[in-house]
Phi, psi and omega in degrees: 000148180292140179226146176288121183236162176230146177270145185220142176284164178302146180281130181284151178292140178299149178299147181295139181251128179300156180299141180230161181298153178297143180257133177302129178078009184294130175205092182260011179278348180057033178254186188271356177275084189277159177289155180297330179297317181289321178299319178300320180297322178299320179296319179297322181295333183277354177259161183302139178281160179294152177244152178206177178295343181266355181221042185279337181270085186238152176215163181242156178255106177053041175083006181268196186301130179289148177227157180270109178252017188294337180240021177277129181291157176291127186299319184294325178293317179297317181300310183296320180294317180293318180301316180296318181298316180294319179302323187267008179300142176278159176305322179295318179297320178294313180298318180296322178296311181297321180291335183297339181293349180298333182292337182277000171285345190238178181220140179307328184293339183256074185298325180300317178293324178299314180296319180297321182281320190237357181089178184297334178265043185298329181297324177294320179296318178298317179299318178297318178298318181296322178296317179295321182295307186283337179294337176257317186302322183297329178281323175299314180296330182288351174282351179230204183273013182239043174304328179282359176061035169209143171267122190280172168297154176279097183267332182212117185297333184265359182267158177287171175301316181299316181289328174295325174299311182298319178298317179295315182299321179291329175292326176296315179304319178289318182300323182258008171066041181292138179222161178306134177091345179289151177252127185232140179262131179246108181272124183076054192285350180059224183275010174079012180287321177294317180301319179297317180293318179300315181293318179296318184286322189250337186087001178285162175256127185256137168249117182258144180235132181207151183281339190259116181300323181297315180293321179296320177298318178294323179297315180296318181297311184293315181294327174295318178297329180278357179074027182258151183261021178297152181240152183223137186235134174275117182195140175279123182300337179275355177266094184257149006283162175291151186278049181223151179285164177303142173052047181273338192235149179271346182194168182214143169214155171215147180231105175053043176253341187279355174297344180255003185279125182289317187221089181304324180300312180294320180296317181294326176295321177293318178295320176302317181299318186274354178268147175283154174304137181089352181291147180256154189232130178237129179238133168227114187205176181277139175217155167274130184265164184304332181288343181287129180238107182296343178278348178278120184298328178292314179299311183296321178296317177297320181297320179296331179279325189276324184303317176295327181295318183267358177072045183253127174261317178271173177228075182282166173232163175305317182295322181292322176296314181300314181298316180298321178295314181292324176296330179284344179115355180285156168256121180276125183250341179208137180212104186196182173249113185285352180296141176302125181071007180073015183236130177263351190308320180302323179282323176302316182296319178302313181295317181297315180299317180299310185289330175291327175294316177299321181299319179299318177296316180300316180302316180296317181291326176292319179298327179276001182063026176274342177227151178293152185301334183293341175302315181297316180300313182294317182286329174297319179291316183298321186271358182292125169074022174300321181287336173294323176297314177301316182297316180296323178293315179296329177279356180059042178268325178217167166210149172258013181232046174275131185249136171227130173247132181223172182215140173276121183303153179292329180231000000 
């Protein structure tokens, strides 16, 4: 079937990173020989989680780890709302979304190519593309189990994608020590569903930051309906400084938002500035792993296919993130892949199979003129190269679930 495709130049090798001190629990090979620290965490996850007045509405999936679903939206309502939004897209909104994929032809590290493609104000062009991209993508993702726009680490093999998200988010709350009354910054907050779960589970107050006005409006609406006092700000993470005073927050987390970050070193320094001494930092993001060889044509070909799928402009590595954090002043305390066996592929495959099934239905309805033609265009683009993503994860060339926990020193 015809699919909307984009041509892409070869991916450049990431810049060399100077040697850095060993990190406790460091494991960037994404293999099954996990650190003892991570194994201990798995044991903790298999025992009952703490309960509080903020996490009293809990349920379990087939006898496995209980999760807090008290602020999870009804899937059918979300599906219908997203479906209507996609149905009513204007031709310009569809065209802008498809055109936005041009930014994934390039890499932040190759500034000369960025200037050549978009001019000296290339960062503004990238920001415009991202707004067009996410204003549609968030609704496409909401038709499935990735309304939060991330595929989580594999925390429980028998759990759904949604429950693996909840399990991971609750592990973040523990990793950064969230407690009632604490203020936490969520970078790339999307539709505010993660923020709602964090606040419900821990009692903390979340401030979410996102580039897309549409998602921020949805975040405010949903968190208000849940009776939560979380706040949401429209802001491009690459537009520094961040709009917060020094030492405003007790903790920080981000989930797969840094693939769009132009300069992690500068961003981490800003996050360091707005965190209080002793505050903890949680990162879960995409990285290129040591097995990836940009000179290998198979590796490079897969990378050109996968980066547009996952929305990645940069090509970070575990070492580059660690160095940027330590240069900013943080102490890195954990650096690993929390997925069972170091593989996220089983969940990627679930999501891919679901959306390809939906695509077949969409194709049939478009042929019958029951849906406008742009449905086919959008779903062909959305479903392009899902199996390449699965292949790269199974080959341990990349992961979108690399975790780093860090801390701002007390002094």
